[in-house]
Tab-separated table of C-alpha atoms in Angstrom:
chain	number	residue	atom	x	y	z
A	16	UNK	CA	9.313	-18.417	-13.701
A	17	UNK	CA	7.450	-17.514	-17.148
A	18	UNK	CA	9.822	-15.691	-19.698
A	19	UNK	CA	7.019	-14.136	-20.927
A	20	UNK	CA	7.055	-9.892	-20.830
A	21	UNK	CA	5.809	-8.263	-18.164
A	22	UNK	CA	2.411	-6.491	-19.183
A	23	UNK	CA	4.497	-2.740	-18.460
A	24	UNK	CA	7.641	-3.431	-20.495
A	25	UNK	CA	8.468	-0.322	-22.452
A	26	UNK	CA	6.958	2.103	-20.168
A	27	UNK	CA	8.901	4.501	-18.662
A	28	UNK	CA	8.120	5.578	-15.362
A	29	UNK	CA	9.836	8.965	-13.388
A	30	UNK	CA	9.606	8.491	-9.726
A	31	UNK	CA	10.077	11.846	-8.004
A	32	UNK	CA	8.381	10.857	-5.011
A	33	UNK	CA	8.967	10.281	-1.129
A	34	UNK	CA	7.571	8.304	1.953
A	35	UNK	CA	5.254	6.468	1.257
A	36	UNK	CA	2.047	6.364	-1.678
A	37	UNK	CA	4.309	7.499	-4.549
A	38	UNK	CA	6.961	5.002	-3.799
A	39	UNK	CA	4.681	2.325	-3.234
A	40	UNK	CA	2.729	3.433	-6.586
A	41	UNK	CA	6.084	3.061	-8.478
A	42	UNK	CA	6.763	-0.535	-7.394
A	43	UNK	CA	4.095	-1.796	-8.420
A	44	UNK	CA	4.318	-0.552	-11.901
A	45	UNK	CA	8.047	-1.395	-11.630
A	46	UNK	CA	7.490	-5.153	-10.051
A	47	UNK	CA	5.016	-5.201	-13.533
A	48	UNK	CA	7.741	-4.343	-15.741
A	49	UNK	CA	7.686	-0.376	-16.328
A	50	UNK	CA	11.207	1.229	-16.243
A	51	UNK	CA	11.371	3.058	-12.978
A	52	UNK	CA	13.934	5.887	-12.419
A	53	UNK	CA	14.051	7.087	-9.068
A	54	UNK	CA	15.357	10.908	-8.956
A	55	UNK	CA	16.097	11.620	-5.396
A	56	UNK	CA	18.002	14.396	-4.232
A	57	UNK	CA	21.662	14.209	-3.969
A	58	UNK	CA	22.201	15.045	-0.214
A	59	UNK	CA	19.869	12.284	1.286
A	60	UNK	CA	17.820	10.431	-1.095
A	61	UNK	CA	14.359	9.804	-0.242
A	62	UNK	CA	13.341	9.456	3.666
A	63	UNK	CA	12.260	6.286	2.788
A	64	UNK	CA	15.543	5.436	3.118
A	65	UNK	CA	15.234	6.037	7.194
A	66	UNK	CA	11.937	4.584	7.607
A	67	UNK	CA	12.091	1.229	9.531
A	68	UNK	CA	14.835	-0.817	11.121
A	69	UNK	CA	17.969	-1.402	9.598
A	70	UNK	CA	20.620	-4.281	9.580
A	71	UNK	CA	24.731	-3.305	9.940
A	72	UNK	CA	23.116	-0.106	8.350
A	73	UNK	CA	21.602	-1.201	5.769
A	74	UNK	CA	17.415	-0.114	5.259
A	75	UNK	CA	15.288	-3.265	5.107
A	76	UNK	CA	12.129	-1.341	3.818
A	77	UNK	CA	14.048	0.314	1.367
A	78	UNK	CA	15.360	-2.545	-0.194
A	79	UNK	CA	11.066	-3.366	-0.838
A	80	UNK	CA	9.674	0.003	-1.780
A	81	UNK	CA	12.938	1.120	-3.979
A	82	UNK	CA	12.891	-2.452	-5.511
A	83	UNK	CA	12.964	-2.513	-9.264
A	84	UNK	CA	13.955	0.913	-9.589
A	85	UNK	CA	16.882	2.359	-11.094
A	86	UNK	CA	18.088	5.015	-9.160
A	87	UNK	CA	19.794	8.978	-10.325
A	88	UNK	CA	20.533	11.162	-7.771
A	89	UNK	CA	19.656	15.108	-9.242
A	90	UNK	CA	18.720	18.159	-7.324
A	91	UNK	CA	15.830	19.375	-9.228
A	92	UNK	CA	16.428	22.785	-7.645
A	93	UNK	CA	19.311	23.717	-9.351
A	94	UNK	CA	18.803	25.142	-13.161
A	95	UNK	CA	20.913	22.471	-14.365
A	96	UNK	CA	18.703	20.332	-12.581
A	97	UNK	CA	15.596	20.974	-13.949
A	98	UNK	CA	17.072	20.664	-17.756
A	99	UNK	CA	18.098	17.281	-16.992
A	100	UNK	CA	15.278	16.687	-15.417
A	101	UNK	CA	12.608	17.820	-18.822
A	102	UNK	CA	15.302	15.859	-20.539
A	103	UNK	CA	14.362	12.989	-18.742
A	104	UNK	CA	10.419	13.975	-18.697
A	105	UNK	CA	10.576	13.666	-22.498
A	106	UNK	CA	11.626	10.066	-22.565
A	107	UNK	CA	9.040	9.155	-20.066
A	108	UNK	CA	5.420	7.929	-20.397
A	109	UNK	CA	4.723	8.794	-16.600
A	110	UNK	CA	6.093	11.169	-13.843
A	111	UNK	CA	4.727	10.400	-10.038
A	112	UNK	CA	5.762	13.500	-7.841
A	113	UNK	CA	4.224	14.267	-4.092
A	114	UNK	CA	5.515	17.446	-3.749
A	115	UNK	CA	3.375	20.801	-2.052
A	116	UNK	CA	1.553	21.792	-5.535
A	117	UNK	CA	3.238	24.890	-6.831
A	118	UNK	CA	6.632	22.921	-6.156
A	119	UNK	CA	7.538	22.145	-9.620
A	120	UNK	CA	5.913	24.782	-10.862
A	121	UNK	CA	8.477	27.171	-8.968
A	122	UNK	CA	11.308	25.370	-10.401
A	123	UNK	CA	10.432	25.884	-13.564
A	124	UNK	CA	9.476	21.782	-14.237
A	125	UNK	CA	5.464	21.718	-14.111
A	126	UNK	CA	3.140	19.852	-15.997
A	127	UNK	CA	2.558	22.815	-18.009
A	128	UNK	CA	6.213	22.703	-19.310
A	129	UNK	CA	6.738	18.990	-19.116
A	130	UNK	CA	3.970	18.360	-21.254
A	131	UNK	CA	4.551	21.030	-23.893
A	132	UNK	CA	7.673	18.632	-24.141
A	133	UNK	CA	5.856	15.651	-24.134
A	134	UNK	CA	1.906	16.019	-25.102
A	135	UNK	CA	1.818	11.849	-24.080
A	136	UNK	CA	3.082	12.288	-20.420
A	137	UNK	CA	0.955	11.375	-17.670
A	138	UNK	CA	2.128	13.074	-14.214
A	139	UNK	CA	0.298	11.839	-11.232
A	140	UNK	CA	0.626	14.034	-8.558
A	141	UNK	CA	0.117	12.791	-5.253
A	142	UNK	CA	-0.426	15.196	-2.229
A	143	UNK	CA	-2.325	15.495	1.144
A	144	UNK	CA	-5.272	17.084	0.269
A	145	UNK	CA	-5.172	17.620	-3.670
A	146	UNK	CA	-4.089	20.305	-5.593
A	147	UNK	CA	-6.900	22.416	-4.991
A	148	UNK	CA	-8.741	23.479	-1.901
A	149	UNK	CA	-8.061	25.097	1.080
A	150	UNK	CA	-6.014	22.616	2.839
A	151	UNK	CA	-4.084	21.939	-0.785
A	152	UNK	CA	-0.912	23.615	0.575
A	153	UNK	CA	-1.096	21.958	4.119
A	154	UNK	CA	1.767	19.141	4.721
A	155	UNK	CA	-0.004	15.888	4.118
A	156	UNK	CA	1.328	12.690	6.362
A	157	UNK	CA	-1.006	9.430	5.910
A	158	UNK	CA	-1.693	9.793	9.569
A	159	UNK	CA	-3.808	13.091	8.899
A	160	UNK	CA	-5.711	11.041	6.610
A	161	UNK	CA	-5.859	8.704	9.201
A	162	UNK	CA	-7.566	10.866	11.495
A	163	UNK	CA	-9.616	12.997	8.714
A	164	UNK	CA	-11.057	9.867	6.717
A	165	UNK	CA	-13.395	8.661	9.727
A	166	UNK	CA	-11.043	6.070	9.705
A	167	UNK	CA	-9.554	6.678	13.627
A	168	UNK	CA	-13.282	7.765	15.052
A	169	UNK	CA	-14.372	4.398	14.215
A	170	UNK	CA	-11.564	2.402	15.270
A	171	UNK	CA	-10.859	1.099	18.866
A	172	UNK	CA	-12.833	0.126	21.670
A	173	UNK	CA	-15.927	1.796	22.587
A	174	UNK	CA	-15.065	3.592	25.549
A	175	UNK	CA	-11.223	4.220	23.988
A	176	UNK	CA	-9.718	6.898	22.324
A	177	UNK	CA	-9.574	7.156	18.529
A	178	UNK	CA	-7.085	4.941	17.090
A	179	UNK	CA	-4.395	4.888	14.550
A	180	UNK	CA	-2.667	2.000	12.962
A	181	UNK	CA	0.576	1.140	13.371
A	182	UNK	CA	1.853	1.023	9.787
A	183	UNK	CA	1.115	3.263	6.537
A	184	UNK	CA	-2.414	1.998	5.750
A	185	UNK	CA	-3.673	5.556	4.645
A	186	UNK	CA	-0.131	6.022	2.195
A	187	UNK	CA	-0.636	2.136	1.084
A	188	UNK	CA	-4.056	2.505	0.132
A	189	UNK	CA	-3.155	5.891	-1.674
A	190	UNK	CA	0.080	4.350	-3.408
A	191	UNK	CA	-2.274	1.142	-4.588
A	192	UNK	CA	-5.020	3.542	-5.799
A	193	UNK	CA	-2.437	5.607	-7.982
A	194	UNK	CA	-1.133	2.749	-9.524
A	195	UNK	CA	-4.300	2.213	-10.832
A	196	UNK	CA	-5.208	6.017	-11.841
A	197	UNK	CA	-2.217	5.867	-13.882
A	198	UNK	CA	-2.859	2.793	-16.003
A	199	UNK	CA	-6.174	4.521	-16.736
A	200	UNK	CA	-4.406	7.483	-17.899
A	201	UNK	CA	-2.302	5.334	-19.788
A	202	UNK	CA	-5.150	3.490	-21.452
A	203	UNK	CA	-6.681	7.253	-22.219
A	204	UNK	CA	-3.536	8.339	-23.707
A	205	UNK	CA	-3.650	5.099	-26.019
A	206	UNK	CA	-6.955	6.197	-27.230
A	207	UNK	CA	-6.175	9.915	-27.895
A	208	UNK	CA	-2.689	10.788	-27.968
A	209	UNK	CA	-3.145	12.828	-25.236
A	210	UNK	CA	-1.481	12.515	-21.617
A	211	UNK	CA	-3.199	14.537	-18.662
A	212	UNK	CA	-2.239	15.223	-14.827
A	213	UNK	CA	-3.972	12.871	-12.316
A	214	UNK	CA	-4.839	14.585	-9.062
A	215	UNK	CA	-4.792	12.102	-5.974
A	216	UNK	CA	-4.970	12.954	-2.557
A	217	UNK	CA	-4.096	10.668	0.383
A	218	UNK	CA	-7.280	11.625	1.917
A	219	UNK	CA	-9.700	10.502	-0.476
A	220	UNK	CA	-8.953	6.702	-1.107
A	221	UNK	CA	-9.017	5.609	2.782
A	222	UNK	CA	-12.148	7.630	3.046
A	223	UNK	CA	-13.843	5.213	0.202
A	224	UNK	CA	-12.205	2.657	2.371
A	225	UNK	CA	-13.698	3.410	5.780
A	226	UNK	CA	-17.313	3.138	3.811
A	227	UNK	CA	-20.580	5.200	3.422
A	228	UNK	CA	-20.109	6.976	6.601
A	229	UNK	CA	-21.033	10.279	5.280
A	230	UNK	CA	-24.356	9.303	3.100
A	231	UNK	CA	-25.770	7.472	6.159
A	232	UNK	CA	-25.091	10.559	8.097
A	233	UNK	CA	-26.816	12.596	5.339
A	234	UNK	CA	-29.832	10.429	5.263
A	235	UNK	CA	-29.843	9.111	8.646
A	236	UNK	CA	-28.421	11.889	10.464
A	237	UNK	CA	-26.447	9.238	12.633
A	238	UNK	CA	-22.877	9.158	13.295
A	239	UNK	CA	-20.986	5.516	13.604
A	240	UNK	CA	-19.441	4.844	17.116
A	241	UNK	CA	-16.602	2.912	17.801
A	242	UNK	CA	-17.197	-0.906	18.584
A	243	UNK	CA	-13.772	-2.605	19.139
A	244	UNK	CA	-13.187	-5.695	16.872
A	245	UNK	CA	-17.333	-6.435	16.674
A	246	UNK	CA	-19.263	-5.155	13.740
A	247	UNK	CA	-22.655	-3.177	13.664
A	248	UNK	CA	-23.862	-5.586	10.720
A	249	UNK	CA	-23.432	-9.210	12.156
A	250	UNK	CA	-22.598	-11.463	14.932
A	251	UNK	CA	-20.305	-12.824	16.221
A	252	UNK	CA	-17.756	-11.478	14.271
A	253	UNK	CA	-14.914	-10.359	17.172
A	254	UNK	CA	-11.059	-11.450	18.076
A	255	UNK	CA	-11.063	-14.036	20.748
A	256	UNK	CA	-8.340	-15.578	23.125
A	257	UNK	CA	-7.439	-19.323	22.829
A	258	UNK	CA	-6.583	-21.082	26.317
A	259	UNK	CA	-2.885	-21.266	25.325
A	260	UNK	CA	-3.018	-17.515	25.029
A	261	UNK	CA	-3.356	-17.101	21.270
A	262	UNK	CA	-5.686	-15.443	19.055
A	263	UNK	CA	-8.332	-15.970	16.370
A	264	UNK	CA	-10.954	-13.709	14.576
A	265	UNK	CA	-14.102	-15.291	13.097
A	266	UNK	CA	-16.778	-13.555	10.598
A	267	UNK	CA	-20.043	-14.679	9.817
A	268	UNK	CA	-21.288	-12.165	7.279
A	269	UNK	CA	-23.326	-15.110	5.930
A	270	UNK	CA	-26.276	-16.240	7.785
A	271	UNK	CA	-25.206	-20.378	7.174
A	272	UNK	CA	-21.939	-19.484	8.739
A	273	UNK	CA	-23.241	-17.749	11.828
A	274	UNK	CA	-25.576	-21.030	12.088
A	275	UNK	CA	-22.827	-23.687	11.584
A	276	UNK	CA	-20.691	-21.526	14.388
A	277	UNK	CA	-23.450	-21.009	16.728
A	278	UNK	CA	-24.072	-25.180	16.229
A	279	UNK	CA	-20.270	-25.950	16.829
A	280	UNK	CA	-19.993	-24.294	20.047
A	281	UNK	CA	-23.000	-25.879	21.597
A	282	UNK	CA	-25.599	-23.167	21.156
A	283	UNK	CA	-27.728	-24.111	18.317
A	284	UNK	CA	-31.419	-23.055	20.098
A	285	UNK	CA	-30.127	-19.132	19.192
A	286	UNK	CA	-30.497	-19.992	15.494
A	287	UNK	CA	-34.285	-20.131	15.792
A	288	UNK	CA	-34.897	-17.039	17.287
A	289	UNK	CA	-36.223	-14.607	15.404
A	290	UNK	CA	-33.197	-12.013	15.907
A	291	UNK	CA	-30.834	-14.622	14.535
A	292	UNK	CA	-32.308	-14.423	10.897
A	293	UNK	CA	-30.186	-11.062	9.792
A	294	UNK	CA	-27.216	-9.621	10.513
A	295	UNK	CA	-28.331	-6.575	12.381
A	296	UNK	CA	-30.468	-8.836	14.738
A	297	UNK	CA	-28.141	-11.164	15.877
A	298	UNK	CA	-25.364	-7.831	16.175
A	299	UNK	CA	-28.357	-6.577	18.749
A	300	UNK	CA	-27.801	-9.651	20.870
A	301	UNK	CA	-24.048	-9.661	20.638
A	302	UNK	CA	-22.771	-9.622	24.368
A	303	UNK	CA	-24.958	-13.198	24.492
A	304	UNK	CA	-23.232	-14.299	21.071
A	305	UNK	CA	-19.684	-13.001	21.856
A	306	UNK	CA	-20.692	-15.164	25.179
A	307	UNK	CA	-21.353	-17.984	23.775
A	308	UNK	CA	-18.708	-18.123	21.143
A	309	UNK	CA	-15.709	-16.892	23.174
A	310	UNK	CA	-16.033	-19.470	26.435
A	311	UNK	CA	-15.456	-22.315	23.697
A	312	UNK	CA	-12.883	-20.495	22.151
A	313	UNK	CA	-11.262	-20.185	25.167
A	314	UNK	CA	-11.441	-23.774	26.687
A	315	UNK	CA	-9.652	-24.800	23.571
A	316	UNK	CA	-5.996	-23.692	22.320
A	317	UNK	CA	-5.531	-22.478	18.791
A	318	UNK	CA	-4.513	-25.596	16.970
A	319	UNK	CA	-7.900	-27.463	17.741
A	320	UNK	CA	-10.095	-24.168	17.430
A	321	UNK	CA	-8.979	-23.393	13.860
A	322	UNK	CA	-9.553	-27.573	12.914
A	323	UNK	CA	-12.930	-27.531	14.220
A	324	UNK	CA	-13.907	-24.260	12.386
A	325	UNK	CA	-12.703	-25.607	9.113
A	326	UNK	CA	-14.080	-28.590	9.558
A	327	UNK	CA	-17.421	-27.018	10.228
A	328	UNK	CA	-17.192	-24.984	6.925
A	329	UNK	CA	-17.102	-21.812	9.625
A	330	UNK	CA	-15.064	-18.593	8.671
A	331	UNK	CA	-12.017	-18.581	11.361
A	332	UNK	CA	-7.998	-17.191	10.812
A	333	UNK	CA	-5.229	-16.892	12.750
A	334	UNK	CA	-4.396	-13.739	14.223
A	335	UNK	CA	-0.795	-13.553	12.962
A	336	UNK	CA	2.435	-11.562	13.189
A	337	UNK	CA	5.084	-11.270	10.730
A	338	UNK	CA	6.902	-14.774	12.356
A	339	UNK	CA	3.603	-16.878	11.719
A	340	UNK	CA	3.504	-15.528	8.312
A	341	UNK	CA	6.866	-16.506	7.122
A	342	UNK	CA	5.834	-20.000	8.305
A	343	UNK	CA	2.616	-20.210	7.547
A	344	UNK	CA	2.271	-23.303	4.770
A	345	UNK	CA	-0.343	-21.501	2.311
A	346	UNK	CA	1.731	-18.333	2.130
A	347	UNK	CA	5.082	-20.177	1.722
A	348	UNK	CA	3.472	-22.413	-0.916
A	349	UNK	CA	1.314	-19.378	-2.956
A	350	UNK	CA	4.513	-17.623	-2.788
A	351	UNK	CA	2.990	-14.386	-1.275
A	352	UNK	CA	6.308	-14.116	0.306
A	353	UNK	CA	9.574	-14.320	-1.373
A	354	UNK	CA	13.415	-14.167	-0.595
A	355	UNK	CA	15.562	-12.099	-3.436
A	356	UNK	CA	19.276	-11.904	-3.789
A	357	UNK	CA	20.321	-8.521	-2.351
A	358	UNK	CA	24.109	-7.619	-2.555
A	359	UNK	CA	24.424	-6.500	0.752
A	360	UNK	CA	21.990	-8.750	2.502
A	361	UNK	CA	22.143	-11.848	0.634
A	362	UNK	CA	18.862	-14.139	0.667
A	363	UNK	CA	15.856	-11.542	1.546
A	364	UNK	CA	13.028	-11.965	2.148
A	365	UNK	CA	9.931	-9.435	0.675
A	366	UNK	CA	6.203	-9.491	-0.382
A	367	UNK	CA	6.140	-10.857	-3.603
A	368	UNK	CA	4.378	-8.765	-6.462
A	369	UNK	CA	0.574	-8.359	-5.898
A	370	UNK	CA	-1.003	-10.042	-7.823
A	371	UNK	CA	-0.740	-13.464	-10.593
A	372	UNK	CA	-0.711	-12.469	-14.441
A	373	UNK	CA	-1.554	-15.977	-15.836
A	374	UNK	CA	0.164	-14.951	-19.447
A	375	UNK	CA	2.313	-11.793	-18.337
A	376	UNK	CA	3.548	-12.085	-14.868
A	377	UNK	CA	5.134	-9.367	-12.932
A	378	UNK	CA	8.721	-10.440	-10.846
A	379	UNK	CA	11.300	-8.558	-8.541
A	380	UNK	CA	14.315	-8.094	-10.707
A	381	UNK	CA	16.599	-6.428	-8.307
A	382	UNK	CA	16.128	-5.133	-4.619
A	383	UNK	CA	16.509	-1.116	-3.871
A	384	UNK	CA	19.833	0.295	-4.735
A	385	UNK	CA	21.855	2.846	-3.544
A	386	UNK	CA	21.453	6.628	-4.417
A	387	UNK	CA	22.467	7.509	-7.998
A	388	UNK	CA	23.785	4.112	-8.154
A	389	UNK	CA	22.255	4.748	-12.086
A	390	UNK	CA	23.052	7.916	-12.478
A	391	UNK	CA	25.641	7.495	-14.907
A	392	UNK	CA	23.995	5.226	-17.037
A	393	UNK	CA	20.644	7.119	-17.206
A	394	UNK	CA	22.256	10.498	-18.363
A	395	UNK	CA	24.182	8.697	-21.004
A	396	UNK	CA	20.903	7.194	-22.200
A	397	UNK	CA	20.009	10.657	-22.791
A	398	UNK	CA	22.786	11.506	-24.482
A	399	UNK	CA	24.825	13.118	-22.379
A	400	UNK	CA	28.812	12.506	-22.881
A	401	UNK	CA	31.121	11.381	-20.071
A	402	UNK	CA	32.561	14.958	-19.206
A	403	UNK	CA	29.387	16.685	-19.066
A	404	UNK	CA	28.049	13.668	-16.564
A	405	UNK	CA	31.312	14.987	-14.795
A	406	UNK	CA	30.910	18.534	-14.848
A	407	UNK	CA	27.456	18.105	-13.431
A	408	UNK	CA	29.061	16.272	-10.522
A	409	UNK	CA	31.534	18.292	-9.959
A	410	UNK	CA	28.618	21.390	-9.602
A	411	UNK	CA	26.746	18.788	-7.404
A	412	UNK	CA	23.398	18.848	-9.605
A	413	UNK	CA	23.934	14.856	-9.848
A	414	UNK	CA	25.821	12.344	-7.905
């Protein structure tokens, strides 16, 4: 591993967020090398803590999404609270908060005040709908966004219900997406001196995701229906069933790959059709494609499907869960996956950081810790002596 610093060393980075963009926002610039100080409430932490299975009580997720964070519990409630908490605010280059907007404001800790502090601090605040707006004070769960963004009226089978997905995709894409609206910020307040609140809603991201729904609608006047796993701008591009009961997805966005897979499974008299020269032709004649391509498929088990795609240059994966991953060779050798000394868990294994820095790498430097495991050490970087970190204990403002 490089010795080289992390391209976020010296940043400071307040994490006053919960479940499950601002957490995810604050690794990242953590596994990057930012100094992240989680502030979670004394009584309970962050729900994160709950979220997912555990083992002998300890939180697997948590020990992920909390990773590279030093942790202070402080209940920003409490008058005491909030002066800790500005205290903090003034050593930091960034604050990430998800709380109902007015929140901070009500204890006496907005961006107004923090900044009059601190005229560099960035505060991204991360909510629902945004801090404006007449759904700005609604509660704001990814799976709203899930269901607002276009994202569950597209997804699922045609003559199924809407569908959801089964882990945070709206909250991941949010958290991913704020990571990056900060290091703009951050690059603004370089220029200028100047730091500046970035509004981010959970909505907004996945709908960029789902695509141009809305301008086709406003120039079209159509609405997109749900297809399953096919697509509405090529074929065959579906999930199919191997004979020992396995599955595989294929894509053939590009017209030579739809002709080298129509040629491997024995149907190469579609390709000169005129339909079979675009995309949205050959997704016309799909049940005769998806015909074609899925009674090979399924003759065949998984092994020898996946070698003869490759070996036709055609576009094929795996459909995996998290077991195949963790075995799977390219993942085990790229490192996407990583195991991490944990004190309580020993060898664990997590998603290593996102992406390769070829000259200042990113790397997990400790999994998530317990609450106000820092606490001590935090407030005495601030300044504070020994009995006044104990008389704020004994009031139970920190922990």
């Amino acid at each position: 591993m490089s010795d080289a610093p992390a391209p976020l060393e010296g940043l400071r980075v307040l994490d006053v967020s919960t479940i499950l963009a601002g957490p995810l926002c604050c690794q990242i610039l953590g596994d990057y090398g930012a100094d992240v100080v989680k502030i979670e409430h004394p009584r309970g932490g962050d729900n994160m803590r709950g979220h997912g299975r555990s083992k002998d009580g300890v939180p697997l997720w948590w020990k992920e999404i909390g990773r590279n964070k030093r942790t202070v519990a402080l209940d920003l409630k409490a008058p005491r609270g909030g002066e800790v908490f500005r205290r903090l605010a003034a050593t930091a280059d960034v604050v990430v908060e998800n709380f109902r907007p007015g929140t901070l404001e009500r204890w006496g800790i907005g961006p107004d005040v923090l900044m009059a502090e601190n005229p560099g601090l960035v505060v991204a605040r991360l909510t629902g709908f945004g801090q404006t707006g007449p759904y700005s004070s609604r509660a704001g769960f990814g799976t709203l966004a899930e269901a607002m963004s276009g994202f569950a009226a597209a997804t699922g089978e045609a003559d199924g219900p809407p569908t959801l997905p089964a882990f945070g995709l709206a909250d991941s894409i949010c958290g991913i997406a704020a990571s990056s609206a900060v290091l703009m910020a951050l690059r603004h307040r370089d220029a200028t001196g100047r730091g500046q609140v970035v509004d981010l809603s959970i909505l907004e991201p996945l709908m960029t995701a789902v695509g141009p729904g809305p301008t086709v609608y406003q120039q079209l006047g159509e609405v997109a229906q749900r297809h399953g796993n096919r697509s509405t701008n090529n074929a065959p591009r579906n999930a199919y069933r191997t004979s020992d009961d396995k599955w595989v997805a294929i894509s053939t966005s590009a017209q030579r790959i739809a002709e080298r897979v129509m040629e491997l499974v024995g149907h190469p008299e579609v390709i000169d059709e005129p339909w079979f020269a675009t995309g949205a032709g050959r997704a016309e004649h799909v049940d005769l494609l998806d015909d074609h391509v899925g009674s090979w498929i399924a003759a065949r088990d998984r092994e020898s499907v996946l070698t003869a795609f490759t070996e036709a240059g055609a576009a094929i994966a795996p459909v995996y869960d998290a077991r195949d991953l963790t075995e799977d060779p390219h993942v085990r050798e790229t490192q996407m996956l990583v195991e991490v000394d944990d004190v309580d868990l020993g060898p664990v294994l997590q998603h290593n950081v996102m992406w390769r820095m070829s000259e200042s790498p990113g790397r997990i430097r400790f999994t998530g810790r317990d609450i106000g495991q820092d606490t001590d050490e935090v407030l005495s970087e601030l300044g504070y002596a020994a009995e006044d970190i104990t008389a704020l204990k004994d009031e139970e403002v920190v922990r």
